[in-house]
Short mmCIF file of C-alpha atoms in Angstrom, two decimals:
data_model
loop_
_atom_site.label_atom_id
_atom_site.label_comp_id
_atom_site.label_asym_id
_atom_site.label_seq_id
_atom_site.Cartn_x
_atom_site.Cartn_y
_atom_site.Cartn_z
CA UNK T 1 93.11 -189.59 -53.11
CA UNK T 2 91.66 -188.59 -57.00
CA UNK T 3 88.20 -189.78 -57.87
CA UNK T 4 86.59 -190.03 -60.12
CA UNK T 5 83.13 -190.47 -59.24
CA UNK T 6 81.87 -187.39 -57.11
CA UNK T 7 79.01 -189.00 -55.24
CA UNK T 8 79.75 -188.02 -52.22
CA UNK T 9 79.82 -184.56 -52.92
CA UNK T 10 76.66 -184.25 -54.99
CA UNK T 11 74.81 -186.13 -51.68
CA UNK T 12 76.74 -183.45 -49.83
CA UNK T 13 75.42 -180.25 -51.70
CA UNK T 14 71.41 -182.17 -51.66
CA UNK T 15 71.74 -181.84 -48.31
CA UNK T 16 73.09 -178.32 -48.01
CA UNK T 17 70.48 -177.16 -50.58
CA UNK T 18 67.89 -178.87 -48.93
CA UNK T 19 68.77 -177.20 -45.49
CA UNK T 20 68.77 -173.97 -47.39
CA UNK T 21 72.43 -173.08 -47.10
CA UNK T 22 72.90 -170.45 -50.53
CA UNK T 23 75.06 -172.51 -53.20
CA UNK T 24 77.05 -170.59 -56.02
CA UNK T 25 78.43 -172.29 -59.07
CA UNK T 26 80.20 -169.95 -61.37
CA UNK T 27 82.36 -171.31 -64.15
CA UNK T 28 84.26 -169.37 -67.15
CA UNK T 29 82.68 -170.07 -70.69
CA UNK T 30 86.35 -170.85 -72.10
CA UNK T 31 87.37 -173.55 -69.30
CA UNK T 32 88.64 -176.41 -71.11
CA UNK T 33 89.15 -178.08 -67.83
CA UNK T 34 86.04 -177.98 -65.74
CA UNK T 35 84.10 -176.61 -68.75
CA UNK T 36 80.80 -175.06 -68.80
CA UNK T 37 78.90 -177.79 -70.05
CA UNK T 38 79.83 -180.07 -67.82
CA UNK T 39 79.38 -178.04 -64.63
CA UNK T 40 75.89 -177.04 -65.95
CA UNK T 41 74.52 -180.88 -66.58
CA UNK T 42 76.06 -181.87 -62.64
CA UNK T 43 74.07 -179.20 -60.81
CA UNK T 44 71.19 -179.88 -63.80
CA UNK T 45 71.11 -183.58 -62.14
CA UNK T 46 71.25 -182.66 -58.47
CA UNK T 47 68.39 -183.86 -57.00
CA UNK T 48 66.89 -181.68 -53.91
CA UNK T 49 63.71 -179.93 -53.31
CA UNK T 50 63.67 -177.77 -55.72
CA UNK T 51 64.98 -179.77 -58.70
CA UNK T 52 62.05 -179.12 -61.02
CA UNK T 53 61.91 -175.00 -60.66
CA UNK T 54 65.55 -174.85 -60.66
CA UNK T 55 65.92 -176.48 -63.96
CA UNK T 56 62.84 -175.04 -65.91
CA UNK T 57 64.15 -171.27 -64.47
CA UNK T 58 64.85 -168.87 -67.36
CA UNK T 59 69.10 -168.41 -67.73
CA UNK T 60 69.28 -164.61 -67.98
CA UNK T 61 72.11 -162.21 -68.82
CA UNK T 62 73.49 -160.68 -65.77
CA UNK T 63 75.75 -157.42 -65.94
CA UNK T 64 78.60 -156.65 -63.27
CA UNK T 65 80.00 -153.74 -61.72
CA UNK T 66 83.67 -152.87 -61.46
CA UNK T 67 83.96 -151.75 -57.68
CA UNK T 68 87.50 -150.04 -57.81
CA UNK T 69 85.68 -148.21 -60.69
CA UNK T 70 82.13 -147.50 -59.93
CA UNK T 71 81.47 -144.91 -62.39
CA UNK T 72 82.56 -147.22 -65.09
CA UNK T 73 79.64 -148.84 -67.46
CA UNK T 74 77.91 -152.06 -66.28
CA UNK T 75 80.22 -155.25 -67.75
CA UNK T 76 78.34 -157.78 -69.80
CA UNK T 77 79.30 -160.45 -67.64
CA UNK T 78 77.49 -163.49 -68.51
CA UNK T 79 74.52 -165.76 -67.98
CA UNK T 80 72.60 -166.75 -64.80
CA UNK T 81 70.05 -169.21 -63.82
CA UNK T 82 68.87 -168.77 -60.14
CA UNK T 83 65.89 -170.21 -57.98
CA UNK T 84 65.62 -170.32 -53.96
CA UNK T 85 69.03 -170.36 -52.58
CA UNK T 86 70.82 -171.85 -55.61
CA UNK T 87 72.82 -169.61 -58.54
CA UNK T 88 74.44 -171.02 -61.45
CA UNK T 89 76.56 -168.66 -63.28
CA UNK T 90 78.24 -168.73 -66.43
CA UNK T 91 81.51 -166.09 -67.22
CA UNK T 92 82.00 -164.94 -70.31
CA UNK T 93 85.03 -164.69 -71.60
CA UNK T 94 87.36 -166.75 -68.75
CA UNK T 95 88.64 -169.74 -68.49
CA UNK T 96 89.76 -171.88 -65.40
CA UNK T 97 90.90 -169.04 -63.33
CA UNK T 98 87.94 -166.68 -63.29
CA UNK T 99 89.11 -164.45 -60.46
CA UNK T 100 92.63 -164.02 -63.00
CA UNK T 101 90.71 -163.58 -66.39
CA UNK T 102 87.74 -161.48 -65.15
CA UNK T 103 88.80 -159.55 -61.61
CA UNK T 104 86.04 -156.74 -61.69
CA UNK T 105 83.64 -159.41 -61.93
CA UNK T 106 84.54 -161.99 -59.72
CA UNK T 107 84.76 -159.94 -57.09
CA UNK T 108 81.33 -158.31 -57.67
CA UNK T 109 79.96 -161.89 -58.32
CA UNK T 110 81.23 -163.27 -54.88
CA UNK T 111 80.08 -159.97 -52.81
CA UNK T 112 76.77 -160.91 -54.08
CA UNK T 113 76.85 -163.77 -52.92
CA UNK T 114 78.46 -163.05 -49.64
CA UNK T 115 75.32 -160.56 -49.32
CA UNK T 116 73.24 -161.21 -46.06
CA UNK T 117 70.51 -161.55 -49.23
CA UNK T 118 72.09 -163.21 -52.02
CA UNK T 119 71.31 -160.80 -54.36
CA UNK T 120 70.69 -163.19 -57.70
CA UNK T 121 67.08 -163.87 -56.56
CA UNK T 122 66.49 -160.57 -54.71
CA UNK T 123 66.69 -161.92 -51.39
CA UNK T 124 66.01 -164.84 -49.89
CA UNK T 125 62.39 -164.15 -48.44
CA UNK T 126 59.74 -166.08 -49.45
CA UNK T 127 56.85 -164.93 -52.14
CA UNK T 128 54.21 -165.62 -54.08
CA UNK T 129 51.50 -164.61 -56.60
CA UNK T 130 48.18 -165.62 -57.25
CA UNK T 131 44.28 -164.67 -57.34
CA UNK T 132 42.07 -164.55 -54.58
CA UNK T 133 38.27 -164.66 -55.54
CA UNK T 134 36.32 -161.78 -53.44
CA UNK T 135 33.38 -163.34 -51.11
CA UNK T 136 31.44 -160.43 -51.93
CA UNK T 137 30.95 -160.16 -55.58
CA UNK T 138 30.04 -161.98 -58.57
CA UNK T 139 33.32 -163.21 -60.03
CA UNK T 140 35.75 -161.18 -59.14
CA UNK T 141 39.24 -162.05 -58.59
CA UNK T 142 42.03 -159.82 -57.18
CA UNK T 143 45.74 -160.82 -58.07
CA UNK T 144 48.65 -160.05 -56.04
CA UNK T 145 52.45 -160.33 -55.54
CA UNK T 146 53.24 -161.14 -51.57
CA UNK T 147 57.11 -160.94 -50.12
CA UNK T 148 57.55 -161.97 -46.41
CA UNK T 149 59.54 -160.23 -44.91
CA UNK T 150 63.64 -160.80 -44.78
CA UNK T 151 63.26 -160.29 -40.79
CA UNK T 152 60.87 -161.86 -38.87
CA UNK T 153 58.43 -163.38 -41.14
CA UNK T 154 55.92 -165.13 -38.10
CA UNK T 155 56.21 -161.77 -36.31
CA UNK T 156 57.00 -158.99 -38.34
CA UNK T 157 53.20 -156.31 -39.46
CA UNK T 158 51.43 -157.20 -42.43
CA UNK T 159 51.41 -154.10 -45.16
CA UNK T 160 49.22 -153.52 -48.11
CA UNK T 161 50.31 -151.40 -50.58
CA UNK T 162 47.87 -149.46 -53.19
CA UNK T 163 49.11 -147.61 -56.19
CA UNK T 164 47.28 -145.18 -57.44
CA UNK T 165 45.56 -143.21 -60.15
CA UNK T 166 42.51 -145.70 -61.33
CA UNK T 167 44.04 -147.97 -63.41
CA UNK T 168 47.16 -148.01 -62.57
CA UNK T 169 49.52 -151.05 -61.65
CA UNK T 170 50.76 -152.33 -57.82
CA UNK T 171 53.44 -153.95 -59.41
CA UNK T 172 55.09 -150.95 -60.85
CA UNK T 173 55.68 -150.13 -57.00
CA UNK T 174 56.78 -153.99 -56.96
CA UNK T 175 59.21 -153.60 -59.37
CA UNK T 176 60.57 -149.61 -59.40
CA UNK T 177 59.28 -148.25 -56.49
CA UNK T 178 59.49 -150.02 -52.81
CA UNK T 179 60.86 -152.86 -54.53
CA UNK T 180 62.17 -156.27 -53.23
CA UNK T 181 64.80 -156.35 -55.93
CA UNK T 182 66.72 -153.48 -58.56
CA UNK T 183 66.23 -153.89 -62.14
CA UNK T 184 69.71 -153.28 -63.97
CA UNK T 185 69.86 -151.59 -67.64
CA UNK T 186 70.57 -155.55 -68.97
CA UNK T 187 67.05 -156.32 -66.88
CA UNK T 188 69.33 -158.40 -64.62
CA UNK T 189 68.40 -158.42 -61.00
CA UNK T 190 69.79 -157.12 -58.07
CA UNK T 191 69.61 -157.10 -54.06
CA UNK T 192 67.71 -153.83 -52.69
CA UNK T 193 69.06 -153.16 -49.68
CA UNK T 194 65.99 -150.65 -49.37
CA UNK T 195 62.84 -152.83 -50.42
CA UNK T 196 60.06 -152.44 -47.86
CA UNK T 197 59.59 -156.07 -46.59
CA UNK T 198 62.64 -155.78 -44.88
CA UNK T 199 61.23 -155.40 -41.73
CA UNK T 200 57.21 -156.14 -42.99
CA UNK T 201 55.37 -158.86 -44.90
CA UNK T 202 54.14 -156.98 -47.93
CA UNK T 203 51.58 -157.55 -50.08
CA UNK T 204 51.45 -155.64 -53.46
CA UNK T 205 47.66 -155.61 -54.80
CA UNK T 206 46.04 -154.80 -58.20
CA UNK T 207 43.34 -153.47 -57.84
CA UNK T 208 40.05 -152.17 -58.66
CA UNK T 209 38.80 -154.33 -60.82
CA UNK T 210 40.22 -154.60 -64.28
CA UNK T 211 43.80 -153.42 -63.11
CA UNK T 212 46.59 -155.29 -64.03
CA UNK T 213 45.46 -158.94 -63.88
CA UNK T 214 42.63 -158.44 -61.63
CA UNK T 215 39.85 -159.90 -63.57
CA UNK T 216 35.82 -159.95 -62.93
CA UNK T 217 32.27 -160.16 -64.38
CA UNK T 218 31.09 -156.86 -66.13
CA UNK T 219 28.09 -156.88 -63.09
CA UNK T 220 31.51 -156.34 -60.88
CA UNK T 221 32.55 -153.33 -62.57
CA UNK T 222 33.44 -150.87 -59.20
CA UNK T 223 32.40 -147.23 -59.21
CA UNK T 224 33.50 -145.46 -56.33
CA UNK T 225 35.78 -145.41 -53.02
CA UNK T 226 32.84 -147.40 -51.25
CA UNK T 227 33.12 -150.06 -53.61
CA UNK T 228 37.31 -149.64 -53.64
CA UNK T 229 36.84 -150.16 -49.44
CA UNK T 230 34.45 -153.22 -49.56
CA UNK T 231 36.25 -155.06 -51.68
CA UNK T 232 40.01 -154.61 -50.81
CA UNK T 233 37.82 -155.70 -46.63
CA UNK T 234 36.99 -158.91 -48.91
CA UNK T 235 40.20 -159.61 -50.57
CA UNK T 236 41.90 -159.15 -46.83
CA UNK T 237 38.93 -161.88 -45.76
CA UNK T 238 39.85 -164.38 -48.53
CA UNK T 239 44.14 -163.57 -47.87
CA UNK T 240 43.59 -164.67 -43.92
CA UNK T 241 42.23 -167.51 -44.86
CA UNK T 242 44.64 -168.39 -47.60
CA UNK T 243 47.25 -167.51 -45.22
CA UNK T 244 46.08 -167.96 -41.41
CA UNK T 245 49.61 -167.20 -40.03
CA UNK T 246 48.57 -163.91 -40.35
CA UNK T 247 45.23 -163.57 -38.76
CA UNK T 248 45.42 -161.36 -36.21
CA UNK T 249 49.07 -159.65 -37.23
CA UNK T 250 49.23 -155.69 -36.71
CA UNK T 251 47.97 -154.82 -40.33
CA UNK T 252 48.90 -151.34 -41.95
CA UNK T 253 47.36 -149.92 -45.44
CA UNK T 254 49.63 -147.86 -47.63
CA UNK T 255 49.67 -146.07 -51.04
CA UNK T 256 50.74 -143.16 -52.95
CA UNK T 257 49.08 -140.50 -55.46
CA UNK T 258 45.42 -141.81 -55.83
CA UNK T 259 46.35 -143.77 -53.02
CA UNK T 260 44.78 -140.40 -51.23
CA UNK T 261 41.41 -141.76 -51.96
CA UNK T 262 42.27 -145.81 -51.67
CA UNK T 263 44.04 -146.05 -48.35
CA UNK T 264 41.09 -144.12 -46.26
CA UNK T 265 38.93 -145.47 -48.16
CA UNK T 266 40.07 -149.03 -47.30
CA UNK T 267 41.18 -148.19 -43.39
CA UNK T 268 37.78 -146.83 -42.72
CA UNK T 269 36.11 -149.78 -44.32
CA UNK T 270 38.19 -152.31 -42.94
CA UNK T 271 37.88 -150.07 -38.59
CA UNK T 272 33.94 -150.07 -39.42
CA UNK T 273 33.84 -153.89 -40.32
CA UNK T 274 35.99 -154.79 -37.09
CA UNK T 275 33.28 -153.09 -35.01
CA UNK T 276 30.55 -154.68 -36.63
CA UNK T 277 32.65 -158.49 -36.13
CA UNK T 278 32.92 -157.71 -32.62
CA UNK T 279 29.04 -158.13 -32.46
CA UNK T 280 28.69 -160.95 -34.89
CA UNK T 281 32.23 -162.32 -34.86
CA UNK T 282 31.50 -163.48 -38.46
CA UNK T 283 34.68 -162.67 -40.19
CA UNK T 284 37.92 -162.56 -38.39
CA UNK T 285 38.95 -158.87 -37.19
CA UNK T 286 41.49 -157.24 -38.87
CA UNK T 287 44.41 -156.05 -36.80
CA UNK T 288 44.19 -152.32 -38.04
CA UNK T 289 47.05 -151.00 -36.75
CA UNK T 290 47.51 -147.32 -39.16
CA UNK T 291 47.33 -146.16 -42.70
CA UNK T 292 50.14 -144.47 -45.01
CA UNK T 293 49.69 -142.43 -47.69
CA UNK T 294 52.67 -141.23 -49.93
CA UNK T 295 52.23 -137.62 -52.29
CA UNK T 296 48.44 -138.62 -52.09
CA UNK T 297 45.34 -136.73 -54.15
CA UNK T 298 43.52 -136.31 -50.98
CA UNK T 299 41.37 -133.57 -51.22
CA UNK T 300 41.61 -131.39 -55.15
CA UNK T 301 39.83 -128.92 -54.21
CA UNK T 302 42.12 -127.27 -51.08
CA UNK T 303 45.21 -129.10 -52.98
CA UNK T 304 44.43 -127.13 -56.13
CA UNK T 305 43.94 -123.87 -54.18
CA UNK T 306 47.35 -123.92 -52.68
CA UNK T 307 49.36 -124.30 -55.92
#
């Protein structure tokens, strides 16, 4: 029977959005049946959970790869606007029969999707960003990216990672290094496969102060690994409570390069702070579990003497 009213089926994808099943709506730019325009204002209008984010997300290029060609240059395939487990993609040059007018890139837009991670948003693990304010100094506030893991969220270790040299961004690590997602030449996204909250809840941290978009007072300014230790032991403080699902989760510090002087630094801090809770039982221990470091600056002066 032809309708032509679709009711029913926007009530039905609400409620498969809302249960978090991964939609994809892909439509050529040249259909002059079920155009663009009008594909883009029905999922515009559907209303579930995440309505508001969905609609004010930014509609990025995205490039595709031809599979039976791999070493072939990235196709400029289009336009996508993706939040939580919804994609809306636009084809360029098609028209009603995608798969027939664009092949290479139908298929590699459908194997994304197919992904275990849909791979438009990097995933489908949860995240989030913020500041949290340090107990222990004046007005200093720590920002950081945190991805839970795409395993076992409510069971899976807790990780901190520390770039290093002084000064230098956590979130190139976030987004180049150990990352959640691939960047593509066009800046489009992609799934990494590789990214290490796979099997971990990660948390990527700027820090010391003045890093990135860590912020504080000048009377905050930090000086040496002491300082580095006490305050990442106060940021962990402020993130348990911010996140209590996590108190008490096997907790492992990581970092690379100057990371040699961070990570100790932070693990001793953090193993000499448990010992001191378990007389005062002030501040929640933290479940110090190991430390990582990655080509660290450890110790210059026996480094130096080998090279």
């Amino acid at each position: 029977m032809r309708r032509l009213l679709s009711e029913n089926e926007t009530t039905c994808a609400v409620n498969l959005l809302n249960d978090d099943v991964r939609v994809l709506i892909y439509v050529g730019d040249a259909d002059t049946v079920c155009n663009w325009a009008g594909n883009k204002a029905w999922v515009d209008a559907l209303d579930w959970k995440c309505k508001d984010a969905f609609n004010t997300a930014e509609e990025n290029s995205f490039a595709a790869q031809d599979l039976l060609n791999p070493t072939a240059a990235l196709t400029d395939a289009g336009l996508v606007r993706a939040f939580d487990n919804l994609a809306l993609v636009g084809i360029s040059n098609a028209g009603h029969m995608v798969p027939t007018h664009q092949p290479a890139v139908s298929l590699d837009l459908i194997n994304s999707a197919l992904a275990p991670n849909g791979s438009f948003v990097c995933g489908v693990s949860n995240n989030t960003a913020g500041y949290i304010k340090l107990a222990n100094k004046e007005d200093d506030h720590y920002f950081y990216w945190f991805y839970q893991s795409r395993s076992n969220p409510e069971t899976d270790p807790l990780v901190l990672w520390l770039t290093g040299w002084p000064g230098s961004s956590s979130m190139f690590a976030l987004l180049s290094e150990n990352k959640p997602c691939s960047i593509r030449p066009d800046l489009s996204t992609t799934f990494n496969a590789y990214a290490w909250n796979s099997n971990a809840n990660v948390i990527w941290l700027e820090q010391p102060t003045g890093v990135g978009f860590s912020f504080g007072a000048p009377a905050d300014k930090d000086y040496n690994e002491t300082n580095v230790g006490e305050n990442i032991y106060w940021y962990l403080q402020g993130f348990l409570q911010t996140y209590p699902q996590y108190q008490g989760r096997e907790f492992f510090v990581t970092g690379e390069r100057y990371g040699g002087y961070y990570v100790p630094a932070a693990a001793h801090y953090i193993w000499s702070m448990n010992k001191a809770s378990q007389l005062d039982d002030k501040n929640p221990i933290i479940n110090l579990q190991g430390m990582a470091i990655g080509n660290g600056l450890t110790n210059p002066v026996i480094q130096a003497s080998i090279n």
